[in-house]
CSV table of C-alpha atoms and ligand atoms in Angstrom, one decimal:
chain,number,residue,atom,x,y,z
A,865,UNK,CA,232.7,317.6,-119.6
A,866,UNK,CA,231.9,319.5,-116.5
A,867,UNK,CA,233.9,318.4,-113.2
A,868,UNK,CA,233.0,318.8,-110.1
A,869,UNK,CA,235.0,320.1,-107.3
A,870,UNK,CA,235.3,317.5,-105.2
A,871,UNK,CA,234.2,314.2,-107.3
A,872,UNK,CA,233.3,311.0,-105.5
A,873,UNK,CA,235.1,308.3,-106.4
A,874,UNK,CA,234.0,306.2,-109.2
A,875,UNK,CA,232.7,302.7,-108.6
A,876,UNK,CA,235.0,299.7,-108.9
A,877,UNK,CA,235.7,297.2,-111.6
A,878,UNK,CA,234.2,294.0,-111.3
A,879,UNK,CA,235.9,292.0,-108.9
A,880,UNK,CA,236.6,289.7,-112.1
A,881,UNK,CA,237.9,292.1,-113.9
A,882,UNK,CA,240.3,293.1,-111.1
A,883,UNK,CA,241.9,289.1,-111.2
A,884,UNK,CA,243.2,289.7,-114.9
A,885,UNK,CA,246.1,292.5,-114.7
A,886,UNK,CA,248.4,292.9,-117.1
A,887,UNK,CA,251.1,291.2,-116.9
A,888,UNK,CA,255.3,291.6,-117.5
A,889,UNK,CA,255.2,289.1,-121.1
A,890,UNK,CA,252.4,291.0,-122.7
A,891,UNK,CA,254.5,294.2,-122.5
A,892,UNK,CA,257.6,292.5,-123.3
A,893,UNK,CA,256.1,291.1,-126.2
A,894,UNK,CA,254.4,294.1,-127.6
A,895,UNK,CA,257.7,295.2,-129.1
A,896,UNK,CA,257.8,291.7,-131.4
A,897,UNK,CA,255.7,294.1,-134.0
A,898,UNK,CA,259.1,295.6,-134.7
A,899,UNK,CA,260.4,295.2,-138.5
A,900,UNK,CA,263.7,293.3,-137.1
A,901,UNK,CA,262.3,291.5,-134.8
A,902,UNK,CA,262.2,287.5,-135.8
A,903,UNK,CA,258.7,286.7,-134.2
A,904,UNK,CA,258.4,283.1,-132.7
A,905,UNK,CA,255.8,284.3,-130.0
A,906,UNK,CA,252.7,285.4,-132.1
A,907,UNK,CA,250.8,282.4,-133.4
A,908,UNK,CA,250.3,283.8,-136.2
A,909,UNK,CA,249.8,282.3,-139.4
A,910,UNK,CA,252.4,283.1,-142.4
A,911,UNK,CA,251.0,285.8,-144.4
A,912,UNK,CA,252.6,286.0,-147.8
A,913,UNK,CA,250.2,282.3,-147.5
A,914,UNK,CA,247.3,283.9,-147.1
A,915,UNK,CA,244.8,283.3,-150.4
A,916,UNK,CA,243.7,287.2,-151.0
A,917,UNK,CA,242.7,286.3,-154.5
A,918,UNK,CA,240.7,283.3,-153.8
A,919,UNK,CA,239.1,285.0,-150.2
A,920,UNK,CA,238.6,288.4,-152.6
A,921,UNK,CA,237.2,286.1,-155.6
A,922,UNK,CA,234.7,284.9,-152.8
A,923,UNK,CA,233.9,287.9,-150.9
A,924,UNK,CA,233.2,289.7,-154.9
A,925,UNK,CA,231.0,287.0,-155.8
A,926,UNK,CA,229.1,287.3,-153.0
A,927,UNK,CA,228.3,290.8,-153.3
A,928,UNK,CA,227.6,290.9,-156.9
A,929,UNK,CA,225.1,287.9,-156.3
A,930,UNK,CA,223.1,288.1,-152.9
A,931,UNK,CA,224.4,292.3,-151.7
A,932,UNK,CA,220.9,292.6,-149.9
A,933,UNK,CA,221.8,289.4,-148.2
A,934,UNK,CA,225.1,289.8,-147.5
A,935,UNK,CA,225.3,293.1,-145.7
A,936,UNK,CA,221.9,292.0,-143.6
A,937,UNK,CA,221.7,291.0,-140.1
A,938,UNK,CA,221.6,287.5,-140.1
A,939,UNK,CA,220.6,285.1,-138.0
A,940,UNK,CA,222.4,284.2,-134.5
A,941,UNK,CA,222.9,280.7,-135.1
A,942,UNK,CA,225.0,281.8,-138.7
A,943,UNK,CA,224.2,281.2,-142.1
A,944,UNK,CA,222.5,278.2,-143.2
A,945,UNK,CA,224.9,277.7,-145.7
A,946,UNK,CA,227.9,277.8,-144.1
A,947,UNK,CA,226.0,275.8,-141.2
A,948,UNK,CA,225.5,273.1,-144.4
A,949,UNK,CA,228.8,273.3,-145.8
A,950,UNK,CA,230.9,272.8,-142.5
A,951,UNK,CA,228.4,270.0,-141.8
A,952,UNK,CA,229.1,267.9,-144.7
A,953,UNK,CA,233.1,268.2,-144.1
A,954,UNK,CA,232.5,267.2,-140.5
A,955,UNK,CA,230.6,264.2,-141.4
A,956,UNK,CA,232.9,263.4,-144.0
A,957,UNK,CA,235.7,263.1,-141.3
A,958,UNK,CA,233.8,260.9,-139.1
A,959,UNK,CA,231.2,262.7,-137.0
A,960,UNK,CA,227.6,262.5,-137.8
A,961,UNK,CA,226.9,265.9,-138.1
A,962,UNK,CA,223.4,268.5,-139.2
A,963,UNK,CA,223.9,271.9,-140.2
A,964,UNK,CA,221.5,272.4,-137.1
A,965,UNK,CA,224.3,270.9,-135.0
A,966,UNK,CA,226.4,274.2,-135.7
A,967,UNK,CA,226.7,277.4,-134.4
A,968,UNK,CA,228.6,279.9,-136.3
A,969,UNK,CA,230.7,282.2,-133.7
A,970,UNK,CA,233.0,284.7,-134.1
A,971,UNK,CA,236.7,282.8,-133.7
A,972,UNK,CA,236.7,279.9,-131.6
A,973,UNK,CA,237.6,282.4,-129.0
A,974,UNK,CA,233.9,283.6,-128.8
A,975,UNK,CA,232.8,279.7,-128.4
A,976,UNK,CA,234.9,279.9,-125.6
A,977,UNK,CA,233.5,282.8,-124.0
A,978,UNK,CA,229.8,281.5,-124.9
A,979,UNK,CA,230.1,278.0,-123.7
A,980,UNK,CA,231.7,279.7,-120.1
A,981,UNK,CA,228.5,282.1,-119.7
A,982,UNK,CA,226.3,279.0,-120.1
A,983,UNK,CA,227.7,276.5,-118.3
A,984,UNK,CA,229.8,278.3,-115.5
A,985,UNK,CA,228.4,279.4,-112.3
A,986,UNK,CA,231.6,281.2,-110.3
A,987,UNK,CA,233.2,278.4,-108.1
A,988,UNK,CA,232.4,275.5,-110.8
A,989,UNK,CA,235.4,273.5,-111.3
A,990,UNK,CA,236.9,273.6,-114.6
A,991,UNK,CA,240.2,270.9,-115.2
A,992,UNK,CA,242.3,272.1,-118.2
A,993,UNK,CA,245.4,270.1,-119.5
A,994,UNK,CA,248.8,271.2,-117.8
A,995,UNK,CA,250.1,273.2,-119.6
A,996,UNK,CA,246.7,274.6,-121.6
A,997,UNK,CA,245.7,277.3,-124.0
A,998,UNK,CA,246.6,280.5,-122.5
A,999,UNK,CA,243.3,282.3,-123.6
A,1000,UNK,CA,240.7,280.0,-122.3
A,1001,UNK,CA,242.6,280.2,-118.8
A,1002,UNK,CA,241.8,283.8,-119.2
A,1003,UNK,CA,237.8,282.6,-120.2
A,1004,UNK,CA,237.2,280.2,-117.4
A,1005,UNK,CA,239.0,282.4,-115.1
A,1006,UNK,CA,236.9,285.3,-115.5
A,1007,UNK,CA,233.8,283.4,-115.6
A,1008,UNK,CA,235.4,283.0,-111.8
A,1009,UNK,CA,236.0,279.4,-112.2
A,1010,UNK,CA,238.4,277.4,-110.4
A,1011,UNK,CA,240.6,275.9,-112.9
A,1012,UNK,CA,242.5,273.3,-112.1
A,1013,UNK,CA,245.5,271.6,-113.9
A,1014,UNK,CA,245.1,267.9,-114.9
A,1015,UNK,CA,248.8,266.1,-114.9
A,1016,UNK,CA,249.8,265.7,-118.4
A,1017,UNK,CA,252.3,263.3,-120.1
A,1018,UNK,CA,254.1,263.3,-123.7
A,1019,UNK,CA,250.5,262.0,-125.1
A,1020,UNK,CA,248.4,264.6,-123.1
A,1021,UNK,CA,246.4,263.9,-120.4
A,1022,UNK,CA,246.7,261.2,-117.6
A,1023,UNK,CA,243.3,259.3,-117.7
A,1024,UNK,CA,243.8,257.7,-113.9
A,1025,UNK,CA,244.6,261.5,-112.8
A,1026,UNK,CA,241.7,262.3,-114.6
A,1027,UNK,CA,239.6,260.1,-113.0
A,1028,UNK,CA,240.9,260.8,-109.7
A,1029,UNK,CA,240.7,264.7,-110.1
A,1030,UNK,CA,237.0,264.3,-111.2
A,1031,UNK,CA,235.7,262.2,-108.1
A,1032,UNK,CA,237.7,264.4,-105.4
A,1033,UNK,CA,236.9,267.7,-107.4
A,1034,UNK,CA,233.4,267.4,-109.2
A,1035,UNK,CA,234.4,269.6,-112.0
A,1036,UNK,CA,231.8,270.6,-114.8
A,1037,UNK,CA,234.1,270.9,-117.6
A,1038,UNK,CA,237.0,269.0,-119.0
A,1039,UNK,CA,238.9,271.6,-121.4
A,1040,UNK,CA,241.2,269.6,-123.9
A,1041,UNK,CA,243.2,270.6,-127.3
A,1042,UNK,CA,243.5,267.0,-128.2
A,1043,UNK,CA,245.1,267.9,-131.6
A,1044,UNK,CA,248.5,269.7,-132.3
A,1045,UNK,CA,248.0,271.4,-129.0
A,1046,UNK,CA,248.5,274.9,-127.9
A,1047,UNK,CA,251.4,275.3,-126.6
A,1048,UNK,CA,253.0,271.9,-126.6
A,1049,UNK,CA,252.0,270.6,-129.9
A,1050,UNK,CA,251.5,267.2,-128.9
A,1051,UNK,CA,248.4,265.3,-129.8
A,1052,UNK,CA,246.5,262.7,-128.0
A,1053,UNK,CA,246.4,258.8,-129.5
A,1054,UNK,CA,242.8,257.2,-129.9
A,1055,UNK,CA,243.2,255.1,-126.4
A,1056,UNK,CA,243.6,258.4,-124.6
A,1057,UNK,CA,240.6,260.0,-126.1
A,1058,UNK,CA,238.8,256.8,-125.5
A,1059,UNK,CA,239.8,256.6,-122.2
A,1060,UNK,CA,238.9,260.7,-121.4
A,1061,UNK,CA,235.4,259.9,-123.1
A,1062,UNK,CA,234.0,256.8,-120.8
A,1063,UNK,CA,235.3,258.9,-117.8
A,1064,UNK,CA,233.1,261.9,-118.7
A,1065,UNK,CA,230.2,260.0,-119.2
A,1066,UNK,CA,230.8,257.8,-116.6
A,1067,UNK,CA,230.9,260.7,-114.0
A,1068,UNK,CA,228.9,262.9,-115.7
A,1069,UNK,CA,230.9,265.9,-117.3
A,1070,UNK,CA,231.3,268.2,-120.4
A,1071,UNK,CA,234.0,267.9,-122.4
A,1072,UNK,CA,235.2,271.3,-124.7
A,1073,UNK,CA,237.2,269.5,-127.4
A,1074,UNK,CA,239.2,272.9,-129.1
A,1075,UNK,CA,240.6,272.1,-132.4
A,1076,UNK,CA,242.1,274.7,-134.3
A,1077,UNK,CA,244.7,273.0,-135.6
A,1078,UNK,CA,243.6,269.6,-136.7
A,1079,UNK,CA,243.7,270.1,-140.4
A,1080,UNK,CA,247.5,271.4,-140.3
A,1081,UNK,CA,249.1,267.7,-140.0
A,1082,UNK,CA,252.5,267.4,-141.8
A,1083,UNK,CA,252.9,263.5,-141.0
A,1084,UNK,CA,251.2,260.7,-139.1
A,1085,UNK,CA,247.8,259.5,-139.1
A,1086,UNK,CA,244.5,261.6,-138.3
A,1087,UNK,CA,242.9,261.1,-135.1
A,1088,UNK,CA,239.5,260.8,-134.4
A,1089,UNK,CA,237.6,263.3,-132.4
A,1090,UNK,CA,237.1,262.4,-128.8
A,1091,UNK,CA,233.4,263.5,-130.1
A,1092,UNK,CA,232.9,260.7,-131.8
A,1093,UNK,CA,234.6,258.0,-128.9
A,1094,UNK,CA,231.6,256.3,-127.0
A,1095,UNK,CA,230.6,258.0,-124.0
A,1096,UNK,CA,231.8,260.8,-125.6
A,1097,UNK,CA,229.1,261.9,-128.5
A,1098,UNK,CA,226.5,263.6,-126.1
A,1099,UNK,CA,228.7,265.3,-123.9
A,1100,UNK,CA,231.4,266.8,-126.2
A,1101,UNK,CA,231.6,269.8,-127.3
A,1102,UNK,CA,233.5,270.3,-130.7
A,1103,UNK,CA,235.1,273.8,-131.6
A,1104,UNK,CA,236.6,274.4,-135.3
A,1105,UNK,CA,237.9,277.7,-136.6
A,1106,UNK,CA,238.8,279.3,-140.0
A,1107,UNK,CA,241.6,281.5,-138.7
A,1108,UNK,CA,244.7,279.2,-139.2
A,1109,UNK,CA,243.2,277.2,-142.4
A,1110,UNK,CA,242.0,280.8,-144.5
A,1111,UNK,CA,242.5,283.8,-142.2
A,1112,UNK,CA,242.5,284.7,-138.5
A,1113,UNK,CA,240.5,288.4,-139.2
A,1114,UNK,CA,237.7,286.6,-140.6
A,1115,UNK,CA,236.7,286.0,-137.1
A,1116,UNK,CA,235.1,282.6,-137.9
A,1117,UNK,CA,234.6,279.6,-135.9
A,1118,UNK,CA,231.9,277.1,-134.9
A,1119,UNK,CA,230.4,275.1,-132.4
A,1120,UNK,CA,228.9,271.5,-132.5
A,1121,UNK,CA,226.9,270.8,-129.4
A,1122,UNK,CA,224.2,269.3,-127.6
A,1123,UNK,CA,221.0,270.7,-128.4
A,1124,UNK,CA,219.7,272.5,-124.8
A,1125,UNK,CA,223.8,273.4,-124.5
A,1126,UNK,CA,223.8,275.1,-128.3
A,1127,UNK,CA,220.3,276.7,-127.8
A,1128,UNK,CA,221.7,278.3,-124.4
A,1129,UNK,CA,225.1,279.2,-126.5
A,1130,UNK,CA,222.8,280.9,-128.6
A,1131,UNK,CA,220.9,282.7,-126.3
A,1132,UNK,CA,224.7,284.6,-124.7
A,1133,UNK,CA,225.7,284.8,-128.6
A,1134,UNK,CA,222.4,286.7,-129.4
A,1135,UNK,CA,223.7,289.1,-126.1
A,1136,UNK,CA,227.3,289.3,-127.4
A,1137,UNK,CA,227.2,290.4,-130.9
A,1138,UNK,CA,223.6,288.9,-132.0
A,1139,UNK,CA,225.5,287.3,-134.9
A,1140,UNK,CA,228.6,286.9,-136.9
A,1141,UNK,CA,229.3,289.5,-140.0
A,1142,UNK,CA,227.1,287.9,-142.6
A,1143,UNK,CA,229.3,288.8,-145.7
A,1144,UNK,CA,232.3,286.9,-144.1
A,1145,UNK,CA,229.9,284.0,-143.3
A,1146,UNK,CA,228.7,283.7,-147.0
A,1147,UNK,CA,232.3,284.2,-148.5
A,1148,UNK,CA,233.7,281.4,-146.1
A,1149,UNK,CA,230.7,279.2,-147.2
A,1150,UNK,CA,231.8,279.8,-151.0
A,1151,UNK,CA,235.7,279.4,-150.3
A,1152,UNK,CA,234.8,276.0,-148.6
A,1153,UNK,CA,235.1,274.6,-152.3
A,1154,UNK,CA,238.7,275.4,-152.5
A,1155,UNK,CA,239.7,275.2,-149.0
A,1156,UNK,CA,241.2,271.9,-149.2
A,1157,UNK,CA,243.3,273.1,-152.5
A,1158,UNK,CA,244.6,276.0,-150.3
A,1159,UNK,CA,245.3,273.8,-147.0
A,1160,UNK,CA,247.1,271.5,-148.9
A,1161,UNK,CA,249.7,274.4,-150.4
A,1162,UNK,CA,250.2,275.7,-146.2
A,1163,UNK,CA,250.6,272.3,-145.1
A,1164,UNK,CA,253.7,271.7,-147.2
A,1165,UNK,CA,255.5,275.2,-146.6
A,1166,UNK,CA,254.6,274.8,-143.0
A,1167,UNK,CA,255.6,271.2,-142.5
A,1168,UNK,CA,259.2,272.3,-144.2
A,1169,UNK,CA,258.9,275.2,-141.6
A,1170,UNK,CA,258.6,272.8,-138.6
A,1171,UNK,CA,261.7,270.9,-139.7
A,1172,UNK,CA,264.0,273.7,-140.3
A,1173,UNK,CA,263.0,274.4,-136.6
A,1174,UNK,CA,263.4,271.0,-135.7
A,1175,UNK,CA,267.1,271.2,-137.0
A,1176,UNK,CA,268.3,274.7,-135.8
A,1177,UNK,CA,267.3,273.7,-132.0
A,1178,UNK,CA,269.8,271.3,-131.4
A,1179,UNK,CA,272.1,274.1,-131.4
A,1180,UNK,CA,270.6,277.0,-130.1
A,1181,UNK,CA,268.9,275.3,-126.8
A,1182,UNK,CA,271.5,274.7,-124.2
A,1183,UNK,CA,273.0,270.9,-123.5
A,1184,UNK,CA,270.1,269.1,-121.7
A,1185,UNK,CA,267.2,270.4,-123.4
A,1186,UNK,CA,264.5,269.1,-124.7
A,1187,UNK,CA,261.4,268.8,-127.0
A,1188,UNK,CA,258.6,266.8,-128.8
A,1189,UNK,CA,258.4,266.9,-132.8
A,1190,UNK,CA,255.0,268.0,-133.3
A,1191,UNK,CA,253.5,265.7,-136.2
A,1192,UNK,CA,251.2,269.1,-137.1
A,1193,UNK,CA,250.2,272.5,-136.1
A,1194,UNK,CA,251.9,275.7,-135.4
A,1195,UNK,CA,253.7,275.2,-132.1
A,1196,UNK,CA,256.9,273.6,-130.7
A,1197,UNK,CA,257.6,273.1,-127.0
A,1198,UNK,CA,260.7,273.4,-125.3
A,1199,UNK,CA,262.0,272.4,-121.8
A,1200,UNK,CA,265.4,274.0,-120.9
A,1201,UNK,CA,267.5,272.6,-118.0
A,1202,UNK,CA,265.9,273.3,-114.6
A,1203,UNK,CA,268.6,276.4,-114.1
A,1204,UNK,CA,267.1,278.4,-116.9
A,1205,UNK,CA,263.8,281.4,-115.8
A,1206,UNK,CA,262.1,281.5,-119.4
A,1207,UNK,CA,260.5,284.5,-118.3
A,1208,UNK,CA,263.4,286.7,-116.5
A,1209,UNK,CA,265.3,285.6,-120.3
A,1210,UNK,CA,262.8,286.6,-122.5
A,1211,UNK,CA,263.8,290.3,-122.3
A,1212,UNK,CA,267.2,289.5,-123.2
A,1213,UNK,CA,266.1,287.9,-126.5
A,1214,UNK,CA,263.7,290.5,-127.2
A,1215,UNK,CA,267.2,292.8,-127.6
A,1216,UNK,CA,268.3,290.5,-129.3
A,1217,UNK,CA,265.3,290.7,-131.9
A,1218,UNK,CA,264.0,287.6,-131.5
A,1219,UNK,CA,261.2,286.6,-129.4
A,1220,UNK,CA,259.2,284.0,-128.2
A,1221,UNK,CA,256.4,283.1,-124.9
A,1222,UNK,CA,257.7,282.0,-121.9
A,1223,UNK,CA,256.1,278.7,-120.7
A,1224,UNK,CA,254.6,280.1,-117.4
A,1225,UNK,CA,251.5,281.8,-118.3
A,1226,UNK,CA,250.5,278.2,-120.1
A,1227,UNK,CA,250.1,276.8,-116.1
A,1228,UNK,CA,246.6,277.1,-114.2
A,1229,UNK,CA,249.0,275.8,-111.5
A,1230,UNK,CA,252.8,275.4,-110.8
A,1231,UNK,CA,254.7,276.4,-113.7
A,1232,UNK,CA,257.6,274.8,-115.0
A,1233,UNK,CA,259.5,278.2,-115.6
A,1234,UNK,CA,262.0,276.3,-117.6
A,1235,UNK,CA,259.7,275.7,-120.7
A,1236,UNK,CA,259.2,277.7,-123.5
A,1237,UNK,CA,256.7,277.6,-126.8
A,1238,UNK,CA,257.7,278.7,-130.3
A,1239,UNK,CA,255.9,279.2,-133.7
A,1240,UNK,CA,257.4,278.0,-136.4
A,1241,UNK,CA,255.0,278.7,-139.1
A,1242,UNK,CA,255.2,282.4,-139.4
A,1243,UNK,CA,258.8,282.9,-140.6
A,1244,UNK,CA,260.7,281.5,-143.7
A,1245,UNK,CA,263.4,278.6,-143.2
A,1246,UNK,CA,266.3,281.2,-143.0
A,1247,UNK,CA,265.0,283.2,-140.7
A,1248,UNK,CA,263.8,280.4,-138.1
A,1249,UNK,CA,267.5,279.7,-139.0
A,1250,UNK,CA,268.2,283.3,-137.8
A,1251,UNK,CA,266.0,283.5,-135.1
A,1252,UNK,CA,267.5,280.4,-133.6
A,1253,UNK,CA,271.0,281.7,-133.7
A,1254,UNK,CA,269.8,285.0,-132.2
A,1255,UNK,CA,268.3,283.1,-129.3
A,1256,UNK,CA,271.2,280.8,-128.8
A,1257,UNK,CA,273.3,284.0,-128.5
A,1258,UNK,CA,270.9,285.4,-126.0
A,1259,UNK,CA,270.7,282.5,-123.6
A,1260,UNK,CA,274.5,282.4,-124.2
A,1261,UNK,CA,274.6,285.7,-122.9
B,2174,PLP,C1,243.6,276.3,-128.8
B,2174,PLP,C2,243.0,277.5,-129.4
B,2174,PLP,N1,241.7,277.8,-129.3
B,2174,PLP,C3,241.2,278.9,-129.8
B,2174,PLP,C4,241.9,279.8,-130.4
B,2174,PLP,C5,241.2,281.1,-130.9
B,2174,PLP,O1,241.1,281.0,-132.3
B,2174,PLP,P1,240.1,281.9,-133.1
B,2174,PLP,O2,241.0,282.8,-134.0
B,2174,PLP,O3,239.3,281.0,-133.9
B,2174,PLP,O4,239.3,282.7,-132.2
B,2174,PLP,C6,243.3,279.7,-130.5
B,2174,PLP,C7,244.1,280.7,-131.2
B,2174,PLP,O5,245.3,280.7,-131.2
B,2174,PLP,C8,243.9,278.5,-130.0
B,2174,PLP,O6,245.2,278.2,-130.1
């Protein structure tokens, strides 16, 4: 490369670009890969679970069979028959639901991204729960939306602070994990969901109802989608994923949506990646007939998981701590007393090989530094057991 001798400066970033730094955790944390580090920060699911002879038994199949087809471009809206398959286990929990209702993305992450190029215009208002999903922050924010929190209680979000927030704020978008939420776990009843769907339609927004998690219950009763709550059905939009039922490198998710909402999906997928990998599309579509086999066998070890959490915190969290038990899902949500900076402590567990996420980044507004999130799938019952002594040792410390 030739360089000139005096070079003029090189334009700058995107003013979006600019808002989203690094920041202080993500450095901390990038030492959790370490061998002896007990890992309660990723959410990662536990991957001596994973099914590599089933997922290989698909993936072989499917390139003896249909080869031409599988390593083809394929079509942006996904395969038709994972399109068909994921339809008929959506309608058999309760939704109505067409293959031509889906669109196949890549993670739920890219649904996310998708759904923010066509419905966000910078400025729009976007109202997340409080705390939210730290990734779709980072979506709506650098879609250059102004996100603001919605007050939250034990069963998620406040419906007369909803309502209130949507007449004085005129937001687009209602962002909820309704469903073993990320990062507090908890889940919100039917009445809530009802309630969050007659507001929407009643004032005329969309609703981006994430579930990742849904299918990972331990105890309790399913939940319906808000989806399918009146008010709710032609305004909410439904996001599902592969990556913590079969495996997060699959890159597989979907979309149910509104026609004109899915076509314009569509139309930023086609300019993101034109479509998802087609072999991984036609192996998920075949391991869809074992999938609940498989789901079942996590959703033991992880429910035993949970409770081994459940009973190592009451003594490594200092007296007047507390937290929710999660009846499903990956995550566990702590609030230490008010004296306690999550943050400024997490280097000091991280020396002490153990790690988890501070609860501050989980805020679009006013954080509650005292709060912290742990994963309690990832690790066997001794070494949550382990982990949880090492932490108790470092906020001793
Ligand atoms: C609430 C929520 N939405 C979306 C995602 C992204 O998942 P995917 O791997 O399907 O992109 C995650 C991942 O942790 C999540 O917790």
């Amino acid at each position: 490369m030739t360089v000139t001798s005096s070079p003029a400066a090189l334009p700058p970033l995107a003013a979006r670009a600019r808002t989203v730094g690094g920041s202080p955790v993500r450095e901390i944390l990038a030492v959790t890969a370490r061998p002896e580090m007990i890992n309660f920060a990723g959410g990662l699911p536990a991957p001596e679970l994973f099914d590599r002879e089933g997922i290989a038994a698909a993936f072989r199949a499917v390139l003896e069979e249909a080869p031409e087809r599988a390593l083809q471009y394929s079509t942006t809206e996904g395969e038709p028959a994972l399109r068909q398959g994921l339809a008929a286990r959506i309608h058999a929990q309760g939704l109505p639901t067409d293959a031509d209702d889906l669109l196949i993305t890549t993670g739920s992450q890219q649904a996310l991204s998708l759904l923010a190029s066509a419905l966000i215009d910078p400025g729009d208002t976007v109202l997340v729960e409080s705390p939210c999903y730290l990734a779709a922050l980072q979506v709506f924010g650098l879609a250059g939306a102004r996100v603001l929190p919605v007050p939250c209680d034990a069963d998620g979000v406040d419906p007369a602070a909803l309502q209130e927030l949507i007449r004085a704020e005129r937001p687009k978008l209602l962002y909820l994990v309704p469903t073993f939420q990320n990062p507090t776990g908890r889940t919100m009843p039917a009445a809530r969901r009802a309630a969050v769907a007659t507001a929407a339609a009643r004032h005329g927004l969309w609703i981006v109802e994430d579930d990742p998690y849904g299918e990972l219950r331990y105890d309790g009763e399913r939940v319906p989608w808000t989806a399918s709550f009146p008010g709710g059905e032609d305004r909410t939009v439904l996001l599902g994923s592969f990556s913590k039922v079969m495996a997060p490198g699959l890159r597989l998710g979907w979309l149910r949506a509104p026609a004109a909402l899915r076509r314009a999906c569509a139309v930023a997928k086609q300019a993101a990646d034109l479509h998802t990998p087609t072999v991984n599309q036609l192996a998920a579509a075949r391991y869809l007939d074992v999938l609940d086999g498989h789901v079942a066998k996590v959703r033991t070890v992880y429910g035993e998981r949970r409770d081994a959490m459940l009973a190592g915190l009451p003594d490594a969290l200092p007296a007047g701590s507390a937290w929710d038990r999660p009846e499903g899902g990956m995550f566990l949500w702590a609030r230490l007393p008010e004296s306690y900076d999550t943050t400024a402590l997490l280097r000091r567990a991280v020396d002490h090989d153990v790690a988890y996420v501070p609860g501050e980044p989980f805020y679009a507004a006013d954080p509650d530094r005292s709060t912290l999130r742990l994963c309690f799938v990832t690790q066997t019952p001794q070494e949550i057991a382990e982990g949880l002594r090492r932490l108790a040792k470092s906020l001793n410390g």
